[in-house]
C-alpha atoms as one frame of an Amber mdcrd trajectory, in Angstrom:
protein
  -3.753  -8.302 -22.340  -0.492  -9.398 -20.528   0.102  -7.427 -16.853   3.834
  -8.083 -15.609   2.571  -8.912 -11.973   3.769 -11.883 -10.092   1.579 -15.280
 -10.362  -0.382 -15.212  -7.499  -1.543 -12.226  -7.944  -2.466 -12.452 -12.639
  -4.956 -14.809 -12.091  -7.537 -13.706  -9.395  -7.078 -10.347 -11.016  -7.385
 -11.885 -14.977 -10.712 -10.159 -15.209  -9.837  -6.741 -13.983  -6.720  -6.734
 -16.558  -9.151  -7.008 -19.835 -11.562  -4.389 -19.170 -11.728  -1.677 -21.293
 -10.188   1.140 -18.203  -7.430  -1.406 -17.229  -6.152  -0.237 -21.497  -6.932
   2.665 -20.964  -4.636   2.818 -17.634  -1.975   0.952 -19.463  -1.554   2.991
 -22.778  -1.527   6.399 -20.446   0.989   4.599 -18.600   3.419   3.759 -20.937
   3.083   7.049 -22.820   3.141   8.488 -19.209   6.848   6.715 -19.350   7.957
   7.137 -22.502   7.304  11.658 -23.207   8.050  12.189 -19.175  10.440  11.645
 -15.505   7.434   9.506 -13.791   8.311   6.911 -10.314   8.582   4.259  -9.597
  10.624   2.995 -12.473   8.901   0.463 -14.645   9.527  -2.132 -13.715   8.752
  -1.789  -9.819   5.117  -0.745 -10.233   3.631  -3.656  -8.741   6.013  -4.707
  -6.164   3.703  -4.069  -4.327   2.258  -8.263  -5.627   5.884  -9.294  -6.166
   6.829  -8.937  -2.520   3.456  -9.858  -0.975   1.632 -12.992  -2.950  -2.207
 -12.994  -2.053  -2.091 -16.108  -0.543   0.411 -14.454   2.719  -1.531 -11.324
   3.029  -2.255 -11.220   6.555  -2.134  -7.200   6.568  -3.088  -4.240   4.639
  -1.961  -1.270   4.408  -3.106   1.869   2.567  -0.778   5.391   0.901  -2.486
   7.160  -1.532   0.269   7.291  -4.681   3.590   7.276  -4.783   6.644   9.393
  -3.464   7.150  12.516  -6.058  11.058  13.163  -5.668  13.959  11.335  -7.132
  14.341   7.709  -5.724  12.396   7.715  -3.146   9.232   5.767  -4.483   9.814
   1.081  -4.834   6.200   0.445  -5.619   5.974   0.620  -1.487   3.166   2.588
   0.193   5.035   4.514   2.683   8.653   3.354   1.821  11.534   4.476   0.629
  15.060   3.413  -1.037  18.107   1.849   1.140  20.174   5.876   1.383  16.887
   7.821   0.758  16.141  10.034   3.824  12.670   9.212   6.081   9.904  10.990
   4.305   8.091  12.582   7.489   5.175  10.102   7.682   8.014   7.542   7.920
   9.365   8.854  10.345   6.099   9.368  12.503   5.008   6.060  11.364   8.496
   4.669  12.829   8.160   6.694  15.692   4.177   5.591  16.568   6.019   1.960
  16.512   8.916   2.424  19.362   6.307   4.340  21.409   3.542   1.261  20.919
   6.158  -1.728  21.270   9.188   0.339  21.795  11.018  -0.621  18.845  14.376
   1.425  17.823  13.884   3.548  14.885  15.352   2.453  11.902  18.110   4.063
   9.793  16.518   1.945   6.653  12.727   3.390   5.996  13.092   0.446   3.537
  10.090  -1.050   3.914  10.652  -5.106   2.482  11.045  -6.381   5.530   6.950
  -5.700   6.038   6.020  -6.959   2.912   8.030 -10.865   2.880   6.001 -11.146
   6.309   2.731 -11.051   4.441   2.192  -6.879   4.863   0.362  -5.603   1.764
   1.892  -2.073   1.273  -0.519  -0.955  -1.432  -1.273   2.204  -2.487  -4.570
   3.828  -4.663  -2.162   5.015  -7.389   0.166   3.250  -8.713   2.197   5.359
 -10.511   3.465   9.392  -9.953   5.308  12.718 -12.107   8.225  13.656 -10.819
   7.586  16.320  -8.913   3.421  16.571  -8.814   1.624  14.441  -6.643  -1.254
  12.956  -7.546  -1.140  13.938 -10.568  -2.008   9.855 -12.061  -5.198  10.656
 -10.411  -8.260   9.434 -11.948  -6.916   7.800 -14.888  -7.932   3.938 -13.651
  -5.617   2.609 -10.968  -8.377   3.595  -7.964 -10.494   1.755  -9.797  -7.629
  -1.522 -10.319  -7.206  -0.860  -6.148 -10.342  -0.912  -5.151 -10.416  -4.034
  -7.327  -8.105  -5.342  -4.962  -8.745  -4.259  -1.744 -12.394  -5.901  -2.746
 -10.660  -9.168  -3.762  -8.438  -9.415  -0.319 -11.658  -9.056   1.909 -13.915
 -11.588  -0.444 -11.818 -14.054  -0.526  -9.965 -14.142   2.504 -10.529 -13.907
   5.884  -9.209 -12.386   9.839  -7.104 -10.021   7.332  -6.008  -6.605   9.514
  -6.781  -3.160   7.638  -5.102  -0.340   8.380  -5.854   3.108   6.681  -4.637
   5.575   8.276  -6.376   9.428   6.891  -9.321   9.714   5.298  -8.924   8.466
   1.690  -7.527   5.172   2.979 -10.592   4.636   4.524 -12.396   5.721   1.583
 -11.182   2.871   0.049 -11.429   0.465   2.250 -15.636   0.816   3.022 -15.880
  -2.333   1.057 -13.718  -4.517   4.583 -16.774  -6.383   6.734 -15.511  -5.249
   9.536 -16.824  -8.512  11.257 -14.009 -10.599   8.911 -11.227  -9.412   8.911
 -10.078  -6.120  11.628 -10.183  -2.658  10.370  -8.413   0.309  12.529  -8.620
   3.443  12.128  -6.303   6.196  12.500  -5.136  10.035  11.402  -2.281  10.510
   8.856   0.776  10.238   9.390   1.683  13.836   8.026   2.567  16.161   9.951
  -0.517  18.165   9.610  -2.481  15.338  11.440   0.195  13.172  13.183  -1.256
  14.457  17.003  -4.285  12.643  16.672  -2.077   9.703  14.765   0.341   8.470
  17.965  -1.421   6.801  20.399  -3.470   4.360  17.989  -1.141   1.339  18.590
  -2.624  -0.032  15.246   1.027  -2.247  15.364   0.623  -4.269  18.868  -3.475
  -4.371  18.126  -2.279  -6.193  14.482   0.343  -8.640  16.513  -1.939  -9.327
  19.084  -4.897 -10.162  16.860  -2.784 -11.895  14.538  -1.350 -14.285  17.188
  -5.455 -14.286  18.172  -6.240 -15.705  15.267  -2.908 -18.480  14.930  -1.115
 -16.145  12.186   2.091 -15.350  12.839   2.807 -11.851  13.928   4.966  -8.853
  12.238   8.282  -7.790  13.490   8.069  -4.651  13.036
């Protein structure tokens, strides 16, 4: 089926789009957008892939599902549109970057600036109903994003995978730690942030990227 996704990914994922499960998923998502309030806006469902091509991926950050409040989600995990107040998890991520690298906490939570540097900001589930977190769980998105992670893990080398929380760590089990750098920590949500603080994932990521001859990320 024809899916509107960046060309670099379309070729790589063509077989996935032809699977029966993906047609069922697409039918479900189409019906949801027609009958419910769903985020992100339809044209931004694959925004993570639009902003970061397959060739450019250097870092993968895994989230669970999009923010479920109005105006927040725009297709990049943990990111919010300009002008939207920082959600707690993102605020904690910025705090860790400050603690780790000394970079001041920005006023905007829009992480497109990371994506264009090669950070794939991927949610396991790419859509959600208004004010109903995980409402699109187990509809097929996880199978699709599992395939994306496996594709990157199999076909690329020296990618950094940042796995925060059990959900992301389970999804990242297919990644070979001998071929890539896999960094694990607690989720940055307020419930577990004390275990997230001090992980120093951002400096470790950049040290590794420099070591393998890649440009570090300006976090």
